[in-house]
Coordinates of C-alpha atoms in Angstrom, one line a residue:
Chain A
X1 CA 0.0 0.0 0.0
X2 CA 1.6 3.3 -1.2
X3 CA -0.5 5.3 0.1
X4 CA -1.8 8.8 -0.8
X5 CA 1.3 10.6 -2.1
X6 CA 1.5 14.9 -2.4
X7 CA 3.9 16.7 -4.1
X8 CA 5.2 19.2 -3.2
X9 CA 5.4 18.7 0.7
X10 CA 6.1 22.3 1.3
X11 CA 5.5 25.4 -0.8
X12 CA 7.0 28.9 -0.7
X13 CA 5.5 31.5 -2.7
X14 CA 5.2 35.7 -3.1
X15 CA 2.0 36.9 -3.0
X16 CA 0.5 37.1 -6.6
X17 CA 2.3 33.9 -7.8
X18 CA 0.2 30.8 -9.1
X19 CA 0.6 27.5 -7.4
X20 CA 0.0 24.2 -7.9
X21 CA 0.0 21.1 -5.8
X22 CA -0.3 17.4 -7.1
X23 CA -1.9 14.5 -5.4
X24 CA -1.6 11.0 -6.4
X25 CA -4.6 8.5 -4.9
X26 CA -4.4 4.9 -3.8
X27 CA -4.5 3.4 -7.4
X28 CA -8.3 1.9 -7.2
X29 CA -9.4 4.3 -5.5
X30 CA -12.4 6.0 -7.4
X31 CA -12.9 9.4 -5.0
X32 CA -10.5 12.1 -3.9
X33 CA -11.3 14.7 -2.4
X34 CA -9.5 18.6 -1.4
X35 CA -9.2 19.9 2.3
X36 CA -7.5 22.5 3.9
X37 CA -6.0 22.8 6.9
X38 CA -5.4 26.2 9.0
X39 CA -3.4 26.4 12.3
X40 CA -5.8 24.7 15.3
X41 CA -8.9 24.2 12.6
X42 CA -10.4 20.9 11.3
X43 CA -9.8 20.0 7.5
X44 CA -12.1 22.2 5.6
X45 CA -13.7 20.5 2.7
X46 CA -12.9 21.9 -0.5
X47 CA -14.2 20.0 -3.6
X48 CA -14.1 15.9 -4.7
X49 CA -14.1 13.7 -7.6
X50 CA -15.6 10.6 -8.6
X51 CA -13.3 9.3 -11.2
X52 CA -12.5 12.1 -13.8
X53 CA -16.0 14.1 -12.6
X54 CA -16.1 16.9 -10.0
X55 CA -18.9 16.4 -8.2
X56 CA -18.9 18.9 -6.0
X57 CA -17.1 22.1 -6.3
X58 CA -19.2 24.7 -4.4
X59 CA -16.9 24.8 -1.3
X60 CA -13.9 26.3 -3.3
X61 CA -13.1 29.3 -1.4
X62 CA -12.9 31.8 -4.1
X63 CA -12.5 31.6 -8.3
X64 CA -8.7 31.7 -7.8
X65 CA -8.8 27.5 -6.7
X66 CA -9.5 25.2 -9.5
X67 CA -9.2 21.6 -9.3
X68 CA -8.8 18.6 -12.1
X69 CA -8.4 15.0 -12.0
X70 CA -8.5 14.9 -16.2
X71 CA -7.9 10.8 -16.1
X72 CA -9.1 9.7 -12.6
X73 CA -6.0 9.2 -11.3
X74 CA -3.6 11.9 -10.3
X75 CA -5.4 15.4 -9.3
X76 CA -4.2 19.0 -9.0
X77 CA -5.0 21.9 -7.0
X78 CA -4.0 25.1 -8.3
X79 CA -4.6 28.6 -6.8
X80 CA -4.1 31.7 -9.0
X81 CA -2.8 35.1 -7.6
X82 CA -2.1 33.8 -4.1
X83 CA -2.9 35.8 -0.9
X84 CA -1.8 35.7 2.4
X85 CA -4.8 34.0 3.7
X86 CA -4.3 31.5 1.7
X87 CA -1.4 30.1 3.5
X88 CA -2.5 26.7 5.1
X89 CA -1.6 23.0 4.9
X90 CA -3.8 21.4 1.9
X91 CA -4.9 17.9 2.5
X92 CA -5.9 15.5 0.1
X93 CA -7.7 12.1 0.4
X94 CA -9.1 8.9 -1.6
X95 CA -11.6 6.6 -1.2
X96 CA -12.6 3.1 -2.8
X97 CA -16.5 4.4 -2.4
X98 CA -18.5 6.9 -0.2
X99 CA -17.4 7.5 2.9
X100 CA -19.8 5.0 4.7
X101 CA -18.5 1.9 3.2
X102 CA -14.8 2.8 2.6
X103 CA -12.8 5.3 4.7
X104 CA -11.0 8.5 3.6
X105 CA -6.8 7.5 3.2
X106 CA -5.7 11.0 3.6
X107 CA -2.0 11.9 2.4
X108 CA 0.5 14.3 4.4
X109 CA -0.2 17.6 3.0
X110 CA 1.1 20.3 1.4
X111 CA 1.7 22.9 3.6
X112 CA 1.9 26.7 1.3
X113 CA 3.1 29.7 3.1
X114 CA 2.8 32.8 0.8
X115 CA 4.6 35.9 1.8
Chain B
X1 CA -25.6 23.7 8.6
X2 CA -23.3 21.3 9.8
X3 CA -20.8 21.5 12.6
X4 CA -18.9 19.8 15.2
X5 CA -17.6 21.1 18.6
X6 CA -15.2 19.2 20.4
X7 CA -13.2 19.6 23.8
X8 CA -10.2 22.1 23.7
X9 CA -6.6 21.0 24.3
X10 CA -4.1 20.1 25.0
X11 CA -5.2 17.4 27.2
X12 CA -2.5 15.7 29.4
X13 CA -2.9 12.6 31.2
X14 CA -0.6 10.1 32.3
X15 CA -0.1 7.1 31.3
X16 CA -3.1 4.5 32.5
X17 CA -5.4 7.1 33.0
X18 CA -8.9 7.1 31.8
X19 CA -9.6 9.4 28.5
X20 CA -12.6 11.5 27.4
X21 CA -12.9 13.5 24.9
X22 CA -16.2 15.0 24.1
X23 CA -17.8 15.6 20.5
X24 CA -20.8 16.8 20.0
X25 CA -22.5 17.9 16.7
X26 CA -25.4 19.6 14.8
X27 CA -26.6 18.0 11.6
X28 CA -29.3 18.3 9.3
X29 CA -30.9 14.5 8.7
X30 CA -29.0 11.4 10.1
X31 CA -25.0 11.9 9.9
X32 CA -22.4 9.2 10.1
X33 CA -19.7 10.5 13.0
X34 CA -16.3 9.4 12.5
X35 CA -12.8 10.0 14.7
X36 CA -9.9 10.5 13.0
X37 CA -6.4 10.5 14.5
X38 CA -3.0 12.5 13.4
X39 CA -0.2 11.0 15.0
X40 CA 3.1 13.6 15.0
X41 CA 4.0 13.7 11.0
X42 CA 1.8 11.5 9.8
X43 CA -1.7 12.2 8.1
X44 CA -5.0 11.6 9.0
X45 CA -6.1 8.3 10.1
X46 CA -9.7 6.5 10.4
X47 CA -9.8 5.9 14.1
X48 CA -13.3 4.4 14.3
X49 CA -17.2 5.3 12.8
X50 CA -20.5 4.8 13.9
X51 CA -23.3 5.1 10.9
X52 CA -26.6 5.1 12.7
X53 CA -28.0 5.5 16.4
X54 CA -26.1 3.8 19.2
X55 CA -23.9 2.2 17.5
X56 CA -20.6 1.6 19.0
X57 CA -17.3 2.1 16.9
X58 CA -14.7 0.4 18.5
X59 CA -10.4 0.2 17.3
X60 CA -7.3 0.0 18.9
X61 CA -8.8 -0.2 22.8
X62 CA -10.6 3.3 21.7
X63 CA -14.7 3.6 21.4
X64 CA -17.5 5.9 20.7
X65 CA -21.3 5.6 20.8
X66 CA -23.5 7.5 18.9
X67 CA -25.8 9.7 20.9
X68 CA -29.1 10.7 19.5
X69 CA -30.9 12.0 21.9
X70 CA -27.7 14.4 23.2
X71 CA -26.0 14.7 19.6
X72 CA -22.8 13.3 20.9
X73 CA -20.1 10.9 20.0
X74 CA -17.5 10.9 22.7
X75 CA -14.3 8.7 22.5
X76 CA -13.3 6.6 25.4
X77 CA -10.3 5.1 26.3
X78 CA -10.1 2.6 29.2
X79 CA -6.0 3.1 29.7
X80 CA -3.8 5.8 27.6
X81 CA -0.4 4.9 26.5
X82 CA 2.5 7.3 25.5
X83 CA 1.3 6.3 22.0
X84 CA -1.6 7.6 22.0
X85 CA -0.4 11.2 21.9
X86 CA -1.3 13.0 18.9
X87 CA -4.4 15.1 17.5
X88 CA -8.0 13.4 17.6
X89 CA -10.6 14.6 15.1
X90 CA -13.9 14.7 15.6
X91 CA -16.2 14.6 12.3
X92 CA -19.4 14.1 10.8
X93 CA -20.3 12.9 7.0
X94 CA -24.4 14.5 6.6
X95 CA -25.7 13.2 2.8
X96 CA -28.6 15.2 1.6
X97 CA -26.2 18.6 1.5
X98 CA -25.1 16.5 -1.7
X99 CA -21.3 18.0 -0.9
X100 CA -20.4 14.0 0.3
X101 CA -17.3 16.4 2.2
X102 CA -16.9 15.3 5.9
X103 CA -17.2 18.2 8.2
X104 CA -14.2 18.2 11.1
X105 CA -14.3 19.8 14.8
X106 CA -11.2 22.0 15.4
X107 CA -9.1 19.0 16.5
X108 CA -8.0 18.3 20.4
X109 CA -4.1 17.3 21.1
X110 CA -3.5 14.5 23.6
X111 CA -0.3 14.5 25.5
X112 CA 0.4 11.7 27.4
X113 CA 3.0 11.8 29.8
X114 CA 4.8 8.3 31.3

């Protein structure tokens, strides 16, 4: 079991820059889903896939995060003209099925500091 | 909407002691409740579920029941090692908001001490 692998583990960036962050699923998993993290909060649900499909994508925080999963495997998070707020770890997670009959394997993050 | 509130930390115990840490939550409809578990550098972990009314999940000597009537899922733990220090994560999974996102309380770090 590889696990749920993110790339990059930590991120630098000036305010303004675009970023990007990759996550690679468990192999047969069919869901993935975006959190993020801030200092003492719970993962804040961002947006998930089923397969290539966004299913939901309503809790992006602004029009500056776009996701994409374009084969159903590997996914990206990208965030345009970063702010400071927008420093935070960013989880991501996959699932064989919903989350009642299969749990969320969540990777280790990528945590973005903008400056 | 949804939301979870759990106890504020850092809780320190010693080792052997009794643990509680109290969840409680507001839904819309029937959630599932989960814990999840970050142990230092590591990422999330499934630490048990419960999908319906008093059920109990149970892993790793750890348990929760699912509360109904008070909206609560507390974990339990009989005896607390020095492993079991990390962050413990409350959350709840509410279908019918069509998001299928779980929603997490704020996290509460466990230290224990030998």
């Amino acid at each position: 079991d590889t696990g749920v692998s993110q790339d990059p583990r930590h991120k630098i960036t000036k305010r303004g820059q675009n970023v990007t962050f990759r996550c690679d699923p468990i192999s047969e998993h069919n869901r993935l889903y975006w959190y993020r993290q801030t200092l003492g909060q719970g993962p804040e649900f961002l947006t998930y896939f089923q397969n290539e499909a966004q299913l939901e994508k309503s809790r992006l925080l602004s029009d500056r995060f776009s996701a994409e999963r374009p084969k159903g495997s590997f996914s990206t998070l990208e965030i345009q003209r970063t702010e400071q707020g927008d420093s935070a770890m960013y989880l991501c997670a996959s699932s064989l099925d919903g989350q009642l009959n299969s749990p969320l394997h969540f990777g280790n993050g990528t945590r973005l500091t903008v400056t | 909407g949804n939301s979870v509130t759990q106890m504020e930390g850092p809780v320190t115990l010693s080792e052997e002691a009794f643990l509680t840490i109290n969840c409680t939550y507001t839904a819309t409809g029937y959630p599932s409740l989960f814990w999840y578990v970050q142990y230092p550098g590591e990422g999330l972990q499934l630490l048990l579920k419960a999908t319906k009314a008093d059920d109990k999940g149970s892993n790793k000597g750890f348990e929760a029941t699912y509360r109904k009537e008070t909206t609560s899922f507390h974990l339990e733990k009989g005896s607390v090692q020095v492993s079991d220090s990390a962050v413990y994560f409350c959350a709840l999974s509410a279908f019918g908001g069509g998001a299928d996102g779980l929603t997490f309380g704020k996290g509460t770090h466990l230290i224990i001490q030998p």
